[in-house]
mmCIF file of C-alpha atoms in Angstrom:
data_model
loop_
_atom_site.group_PDB
_atom_site.id
_atom_site.type_symbol
_atom_site.label_atom_id
_atom_site.label_comp_id
_atom_site.label_asym_id
_atom_site.label_seq_id
_atom_site.Cartn_x
_atom_site.Cartn_y
_atom_site.Cartn_z
ATOM 1 C CA MET A 1160 62.858 -40.743 -1.892
ATOM 2 C CA SER A 1161 60.186 -40.220 -4.505
ATOM 3 C CA ALA A 1162 60.330 -42.486 -7.527
ATOM 4 C CA MET A 1163 60.877 -39.366 -9.585
ATOM 5 C CA CYS A 1164 64.617 -39.376 -9.119
ATOM 6 C CA PHE A 1165 67.333 -41.531 -10.619
ATOM 7 C CA VAL A 1166 71.115 -41.615 -10.478
ATOM 8 C CA MET A 1167 73.179 -41.414 -13.629
ATOM 9 C CA LYS A 1168 76.934 -41.955 -13.833
ATOM 10 C CA CYS A 1169 78.953 -40.622 -16.720
ATOM 11 C CA GLY A 1170 82.623 -40.124 -17.461
ATOM 12 C CA GLY A 1171 83.642 -36.507 -17.941
ATOM 13 C CA SER A 1172 85.041 -37.138 -21.419
ATOM 14 C CA THR A 1173 81.919 -39.108 -22.409
ATOM 15 C CA LEU A 1174 79.617 -36.304 -21.258
ATOM 16 C CA ALA A 1175 81.612 -33.671 -23.122
ATOM 17 C CA ALA A 1176 81.161 -35.656 -26.348
ATOM 18 C CA LEU A 1177 77.410 -36.238 -26.024
ATOM 19 C CA PRO A 1178 75.137 -34.630 -28.612
ATOM 20 C CA ASP A 1179 72.803 -31.754 -27.765
ATOM 21 C CA SER A 1180 69.885 -34.179 -28.091
ATOM 22 C CA PHE A 1181 71.093 -35.963 -24.946
ATOM 23 C CA PHE A 1182 70.759 -32.747 -22.951
ATOM 24 C CA GLN A 1183 67.373 -32.022 -24.544
ATOM 25 C CA ASP A 1184 66.305 -35.455 -23.279
ATOM 26 C CA LEU A 1185 67.508 -34.502 -19.772
ATOM 27 C CA LYS A 1186 65.438 -31.325 -19.998
ATOM 28 C CA GLY A 1187 62.400 -33.358 -21.117
ATOM 29 C CA LEU A 1188 62.736 -35.597 -18.073
ATOM 30 C CA GLN A 1189 63.090 -32.599 -15.781
ATOM 31 C CA ASP A 1190 59.944 -31.086 -17.326
ATOM 32 C CA GLU A 1191 58.133 -34.298 -16.333
ATOM 33 C CA ALA A 1192 59.506 -33.924 -12.766
ATOM 34 C CA ILE A 1193 61.882 -36.845 -13.246
ATOM 35 C CA ILE A 1194 65.124 -35.411 -11.948
ATOM 36 C CA PRO A 1195 68.465 -37.062 -12.674
ATOM 37 C CA VAL A 1196 71.179 -36.975 -10.022
ATOM 38 C CA ILE A 1197 74.396 -36.969 -12.039
ATOM 39 C CA VAL A 1198 77.741 -38.239 -10.740
ATOM 40 C CA HIS A 1199 80.600 -37.666 -13.170
ATOM 41 C CA GLY A 1200 84.215 -38.683 -13.522
ATOM 42 C CA GLY A 1201 87.070 -37.048 -15.367
ATOM 43 C CA GLY A 1202 90.076 -39.384 -15.455
ATOM 44 C CA PRO A 1203 91.470 -38.444 -18.885
ATOM 45 C CA ALA A 1204 91.222 -34.693 -18.204
ATOM 46 C CA ILE A 1205 92.954 -35.143 -14.834
ATOM 47 C CA SER A 1206 95.787 -37.128 -16.451
ATOM 48 C CA ASP A 1207 96.076 -34.487 -19.168
ATOM 49 C CA THR A 1208 96.368 -31.618 -16.670
ATOM 50 C CA LEU A 1209 98.808 -33.526 -14.455
ATOM 51 C CA GLY A 1210 100.947 -34.085 -17.552
ATOM 52 C CA LYS A 1211 100.901 -30.379 -18.428
ATOM 53 C CA LEU A 1212 102.004 -29.563 -14.884
ATOM 54 C CA GLY A 1213 104.750 -32.185 -14.983
ATOM 55 C CA ILE A 1214 103.242 -34.201 -12.115
ATOM 56 C CA GLU A 1215 103.660 -37.924 -12.660
ATOM 57 C CA THR A 1216 100.753 -40.189 -11.944
ATOM 58 C CA GLU A 1217 100.465 -43.934 -11.785
ATOM 59 C CA PHE A 1218 97.610 -46.359 -11.357
ATOM 60 C CA VAL A 1219 97.437 -49.272 -8.950
ATOM 61 C CA GLY A 1220 94.639 -51.707 -9.766
ATOM 62 C CA GLY A 1221 92.688 -49.019 -11.603
ATOM 63 C CA LEU A 1222 92.993 -46.412 -8.825
ATOM 64 C CA ARG A 1223 95.101 -43.303 -9.356
ATOM 65 C CA LYS A 1224 97.935 -42.962 -6.868
ATOM 66 C CA THR A 1225 96.996 -39.749 -5.075
ATOM 67 C CA ASN A 1226 98.958 -37.333 -2.884
ATOM 68 C CA GLU A 1227 98.097 -33.726 -1.949
ATOM 69 C CA ALA A 1228 99.622 -32.363 -5.184
ATOM 70 C CA VAL A 1229 97.548 -34.761 -7.269
ATOM 71 C CA LEU A 1230 94.469 -33.949 -5.141
ATOM 72 C CA ASP A 1231 94.850 -30.254 -5.934
ATOM 73 C CA VAL A 1232 94.622 -31.114 -9.622
ATOM 74 C CA VAL A 1233 91.801 -33.645 -9.122
ATOM 75 C CA GLU A 1234 89.751 -31.004 -7.326
ATOM 76 C CA MET A 1235 90.608 -28.282 -9.831
ATOM 77 C CA VAL A 1236 89.708 -30.403 -12.860
ATOM 78 C CA LEU A 1237 86.760 -32.400 -11.462
ATOM 79 C CA SER A 1238 85.024 -29.878 -9.198
ATOM 80 C CA GLY A 1239 86.042 -26.887 -11.300
ATOM 81 C CA GLN A 1240 86.448 -27.383 -15.012
ATOM 82 C CA ILE A 1241 84.439 -30.537 -15.728
ATOM 83 C CA ASN A 1242 81.657 -29.996 -13.205
ATOM 84 C CA LYS A 1243 80.968 -26.498 -14.503
ATOM 85 C CA GLU A 1244 81.218 -27.579 -18.137
ATOM 86 C CA ILE A 1245 78.495 -30.172 -17.514
ATOM 87 C CA VAL A 1246 76.335 -27.631 -15.668
ATOM 88 C CA ARG A 1247 76.720 -25.175 -18.561
ATOM 89 C CA LYS A 1248 75.777 -27.818 -21.134
ATOM 90 C CA ILE A 1249 72.684 -28.829 -19.175
ATOM 91 C CA GLN A 1250 71.609 -25.209 -18.752
ATOM 92 C CA LEU A 1251 72.049 -24.510 -22.478
ATOM 93 C CA SER A 1252 69.244 -27.027 -23.059
ATOM 94 C CA GLY A 1253 67.001 -24.895 -20.832
ATOM 95 C CA ALA A 1254 67.165 -27.323 -17.913
ATOM 96 C CA ARG A 1255 68.267 -26.326 -14.414
ATOM 97 C CA ALA A 1256 71.388 -27.752 -12.828
ATOM 98 C CA LEU A 1257 73.448 -27.159 -9.710
ATOM 99 C CA GLY A 1258 77.065 -28.282 -9.517
ATOM 100 C CA LEU A 1259 78.357 -29.728 -6.247
ATOM 101 C CA SER A 1260 81.379 -31.672 -5.151
ATOM 102 C CA GLY A 1261 81.473 -34.142 -2.301
ATOM 103 C CA VAL A 1262 83.111 -31.384 -0.244
ATOM 104 C CA ASP A 1263 80.065 -29.073 -0.411
ATOM 105 C CA GLY A 1264 77.793 -29.489 2.583
ATOM 106 C CA LYS A 1265 79.895 -32.547 3.495
ATOM 107 C CA LEU A 1266 78.010 -34.266 0.699
ATOM 108 C CA ILE A 1267 80.335 -37.287 0.494
ATOM 109 C CA GLN A 1268 82.177 -38.521 3.582
ATOM 110 C CA ALA A 1269 85.004 -40.966 3.099
ATOM 111 C CA VAL A 1270 87.681 -43.037 4.782
ATOM 112 C CA PRO A 1271 90.945 -44.198 3.209
ATOM 113 C CA VAL A 1272 90.644 -47.293 1.004
ATOM 114 C CA ALA A 1273 92.024 -50.572 2.363
ATOM 115 C CA ASN A 1274 95.190 -50.313 0.251
ATOM 116 C CA ALA A 1275 95.835 -46.645 1.069
ATOM 117 C CA ASN A 1276 99.508 -47.485 1.705
ATOM 118 C CA GLU A 1277 99.723 -48.216 -2.054
ATOM 119 C CA VAL A 1278 97.396 -45.603 -3.526
ATOM 120 C CA GLY A 1279 97.494 -42.738 -1.016
ATOM 121 C CA LEU A 1280 94.557 -40.389 -0.580
ATOM 122 C CA VAL A 1281 91.869 -42.441 -2.303
ATOM 123 C CA GLY A 1282 88.616 -42.807 -0.391
ATOM 124 C CA ASP A 1283 85.790 -45.239 0.171
ATOM 125 C CA VAL A 1284 82.424 -43.589 0.812
ATOM 126 C CA THR A 1285 81.044 -43.978 4.337
ATOM 127 C CA HIS A 1286 78.180 -41.479 4.192
ATOM 128 C CA VAL A 1287 76.254 -39.382 1.680
ATOM 129 C CA ASN A 1288 74.240 -36.332 2.742
ATOM 130 C CA ALA A 1289 71.068 -37.497 0.999
ATOM 131 C CA GLU A 1290 68.951 -34.652 2.468
ATOM 132 C CA LEU A 1291 71.098 -32.112 0.635
ATOM 133 C CA ILE A 1292 70.588 -33.911 -2.695
ATOM 134 C CA GLN A 1293 66.851 -34.261 -1.991
ATOM 135 C CA GLY A 1294 66.654 -30.554 -1.176
ATOM 136 C CA VAL A 1295 68.284 -29.617 -4.485
ATOM 137 C CA VAL A 1296 65.947 -31.998 -6.350
ATOM 138 C CA LYS A 1297 62.884 -30.551 -4.553
ATOM 139 C CA MET A 1298 63.941 -27.109 -5.734
ATOM 140 C CA GLY A 1299 63.797 -28.478 -9.274
ATOM 141 C CA TYR A 1300 67.533 -28.553 -9.971
ATOM 142 C CA MET A 1301 69.582 -31.490 -11.234
ATOM 143 C CA PRO A 1302 72.484 -32.091 -8.864
ATOM 144 C CA VAL A 1303 75.763 -32.593 -10.751
ATOM 145 C CA ILE A 1304 78.245 -34.175 -8.355
ATOM 146 C CA ALA A 1305 82.052 -34.295 -8.578
ATOM 147 C CA PRO A 1306 83.411 -37.282 -6.605
ATOM 148 C CA VAL A 1307 85.803 -35.622 -4.180
ATOM 149 C CA GLY A 1308 85.143 -36.674 -0.577
ATOM 150 C CA LEU A 1309 85.950 -35.417 2.904
ATOM 151 C CA GLY A 1310 87.179 -37.292 5.947
ATOM 152 C CA ALA A 1311 85.091 -37.273 9.118
ATOM 153 C CA ASP A 1312 87.187 -34.390 10.491
ATOM 154 C CA GLY A 1313 86.160 -32.283 7.475
ATOM 155 C CA GLY A 1314 89.766 -31.354 6.721
ATOM 156 C CA GLN A 1315 91.202 -34.183 4.634
ATOM 157 C CA ARG A 1316 90.114 -34.538 1.007
ATOM 158 C CA TYR A 1317 89.940 -37.872 -0.791
ATOM 159 C CA ASN A 1318 89.934 -38.757 -4.458
ATOM 160 C CA ILE A 1319 86.970 -41.100 -4.981
ATOM 161 C CA ASN A 1320 86.429 -43.373 -7.953
ATOM 162 C CA ALA A 1321 83.385 -41.959 -9.776
ATOM 163 C CA ASP A 1322 81.689 -45.349 -10.103
ATOM 164 C CA THR A 1323 82.065 -46.127 -6.404
ATOM 165 C CA ALA A 1324 80.759 -42.644 -5.607
ATOM 166 C CA ALA A 1325 77.760 -43.026 -7.934
ATOM 167 C CA GLY A 1326 76.810 -46.362 -6.388
ATOM 168 C CA ALA A 1327 77.086 -44.900 -2.896
ATOM 169 C CA VAL A 1328 74.974 -41.858 -3.825
ATOM 170 C CA ALA A 1329 72.295 -44.121 -5.327
ATOM 171 C CA SER A 1330 72.329 -46.445 -2.313
ATOM 172 C CA HIS A 1331 72.054 -43.617 0.246
ATOM 173 C CA LEU A 1332 69.206 -42.097 -1.778
ATOM 174 C CA GLY A 1333 67.474 -45.486 -1.746
ATOM 175 C CA VAL A 1334 67.571 -45.810 -5.538
ATOM 176 C CA GLU A 1335 67.516 -49.448 -6.698
ATOM 177 C CA ARG A 1336 68.497 -48.867 -10.296
ATOM 178 C CA MET A 1337 71.032 -46.596 -11.864
ATOM 179 C CA ILE A 1338 72.104 -45.746 -15.388
ATOM 180 C CA VAL A 1339 75.708 -45.692 -16.571
ATOM 181 C CA VAL A 1340 76.100 -43.629 -19.733
ATOM 182 C CA THR A 1341 79.063 -44.682 -21.891
ATOM 183 C CA ASP A 1342 80.142 -44.596 -25.525
ATOM 184 C CA VAL A 1343 79.236 -48.265 -26.122
ATOM 185 C CA PRO A 1344 75.764 -49.746 -26.694
ATOM 186 C CA GLY A 1345 76.132 -52.206 -23.821
ATOM 187 C CA ILE A 1346 78.061 -55.393 -23.130
ATOM 188 C CA MET A 1347 78.680 -57.182 -26.412
ATOM 189 C CA ARG A 1348 78.843 -60.914 -26.970
ATOM 190 C CA VAL A 1349 79.575 -62.777 -30.176
ATOM 191 C CA VAL A 1350 76.548 -64.915 -31.096
ATOM 192 C CA ASP A 1351 76.715 -66.893 -34.367
ATOM 193 C CA GLY A 1352 79.707 -64.844 -35.476
ATOM 194 C CA GLU A 1353 77.833 -61.583 -34.874
ATOM 195 C CA LYS A 1354 78.413 -59.055 -32.105
ATOM 196 C CA ARG A 1355 75.213 -58.520 -30.164
ATOM 197 C CA VAL A 1356 74.302 -56.522 -27.084
ATOM 198 C CA LEU A 1357 73.510 -58.711 -24.089
ATOM 199 C CA PRO A 1358 70.139 -57.518 -22.745
ATOM 200 C CA SER A 1359 70.858 -58.783 -19.241
ATOM 201 C CA VAL A 1360 73.810 -60.262 -17.381
ATOM 202 C CA THR A 1361 74.668 -61.105 -13.772
ATOM 203 C CA VAL A 1362 77.796 -60.042 -11.923
ATOM 204 C CA ASN A 1363 78.968 -63.684 -11.829
ATOM 205 C CA GLU A 1364 78.511 -64.046 -15.588
ATOM 206 C CA ILE A 1365 80.616 -60.922 -16.104
ATOM 207 C CA ASP A 1366 83.500 -62.446 -14.130
ATOM 208 C CA GLU A 1367 83.251 -65.587 -16.256
ATOM 209 C CA MET A 1368 83.213 -63.564 -19.493
ATOM 210 C CA ILE A 1369 86.291 -61.584 -18.436
ATOM 211 C CA ASN A 1370 88.126 -64.807 -17.540
ATOM 212 C CA SER A 1371 87.136 -66.443 -20.837
ATOM 213 C CA GLY A 1372 88.219 -63.378 -22.826
ATOM 214 C CA GLU A 1373 84.714 -62.635 -24.153
ATOM 215 C CA ILE A 1374 84.863 -59.254 -22.451
ATOM 216 C CA TYR A 1375 88.268 -57.804 -23.277
ATOM 217 C CA GLY A 1376 90.333 -54.658 -23.710
ATOM 218 C CA GLY A 1377 88.704 -51.314 -22.967
ATOM 219 C CA MET A 1378 85.386 -52.951 -22.187
ATOM 220 C CA ILE A 1379 86.755 -54.564 -18.999
ATOM 221 C CA PRO A 1380 87.122 -51.311 -17.013
ATOM 222 C CA LYS A 1381 83.716 -50.088 -18.223
ATOM 223 C CA VAL A 1382 82.000 -53.265 -17.078
ATOM 224 C CA ARG A 1383 83.949 -53.452 -13.810
ATOM 225 C CA ALA A 1384 83.027 -49.818 -13.216
ATOM 226 C CA ALA A 1385 79.335 -50.556 -13.686
ATOM 227 C CA VAL A 1386 79.602 -53.492 -11.286
ATOM 228 C CA GLN A 1387 81.140 -51.142 -8.685
ATOM 229 C CA CYS A 1388 77.892 -49.171 -8.787
ATOM 230 C CA ILE A 1389 76.014 -52.209 -7.465
ATOM 231 C CA GLN A 1390 76.307 -51.775 -3.722
ATOM 232 C CA GLY A 1391 73.993 -51.290 -0.776
ATOM 233 C CA LYS A 1392 70.433 -50.814 -2.036
ATOM 234 C CA VAL A 1393 71.369 -50.688 -5.719
ATOM 235 C CA ARG A 1394 70.086 -53.885 -7.365
ATOM 236 C CA GLU A 1395 70.780 -53.207 -11.030
ATOM 237 C CA VAL A 1396 72.787 -50.986 -13.309
ATOM 238 C CA ILE A 1397 71.962 -50.312 -16.938
ATOM 239 C CA ILE A 1398 74.823 -49.560 -19.356
ATOM 240 C CA VAL A 1399 73.713 -47.478 -22.336
ATOM 241 C CA ASN A 1400 75.249 -45.458 -25.141
ATOM 242 C CA GLY A 1401 74.542 -41.774 -24.506
ATOM 243 C CA ALA A 1402 74.557 -41.024 -28.232
ATOM 244 C CA GLU A 1403 71.418 -43.115 -28.850
ATOM 245 C CA PRO A 1404 68.343 -40.901 -29.312
ATOM 246 C CA GLU A 1405 66.355 -40.226 -26.116
ATOM 247 C CA VAL A 1406 68.237 -42.994 -24.389
ATOM 248 C CA LEU A 1407 67.511 -41.851 -20.826
ATOM 249 C CA SER A 1408 63.779 -41.339 -21.197
ATOM 250 C CA ARG A 1409 63.491 -44.666 -23.015
ATOM 251 C CA VAL A 1410 65.303 -46.498 -20.198
ATOM 252 C CA ILE A 1411 63.216 -44.741 -17.543
ATOM 253 C CA LYS A 1412 60.048 -45.752 -19.373
ATOM 254 C CA GLY A 1413 61.111 -49.385 -19.459
ATOM 255 C CA ALA A 1414 62.465 -49.840 -23.000
ATOM 256 C CA GLU A 1415 64.782 -52.809 -23.500
ATOM 257 C CA ILE A 1416 67.965 -50.946 -24.330
ATOM 258 C CA GLY A 1417 71.603 -51.415 -23.395
ATOM 259 C CA THR A 1418 72.662 -54.091 -20.907
ATOM 260 C CA ARG A 1419 71.121 -54.620 -17.479
ATOM 261 C CA ILE A 1420 73.655 -55.849 -14.940
ATOM 262 C CA VAL A 1421 71.916 -57.485 -11.992
ATOM 263 C CA LYS A 1422 73.275 -58.670 -8.662
#
């Protein structure tokens, strides 16, 4: 994989709220032949649609309990509504994007997670069709990937956690570093009574900070999510706030911004 490709993970609701300048920055990177591979989530929108349809949903250890009825909605919202909304927003900036889900071209293959008896049709990624992503990138398009996977038989769909999917995509592409775009400036720590962004932190330190209560509330899932991206060949994940000006190009060019989480 050429060095001119990086993987970016973003929640669907976060992406929808990002300013136009973020997408201009994406276009600028594409113009320099640095092509982002985007993996997005969409949890809140899925919950919202399930609610409208009167389908109950519950979470077990952060994973949505998934049956075929829930999967229909996951696919409709993730691969349909959110994926195409992101593609539209990117194209409005003048950049070129191509929306895919893990179903297309058997992009993401999956097996049931270990606790499938509790959560149902949730998948762990076993294979990513990296050639397909590389082909799209070579054509000059940004792949925008919805994390729905397929079983080896090609018939069964699986709901895949977006962070797990992003880490797997990065690892199969051979990318060592990935960027997680959120609505926070990084992992915060109180130093001398002042909240500051930690420039760098290890996975072990994160566990300690969660146990000690330094990382708390809504930050816990964000940080745990970023840690889930560190798998296979991925050595580090950078958490940044997408609303900061030119955040992606600054990270790519080595600026000290956000929090680096290292193995």
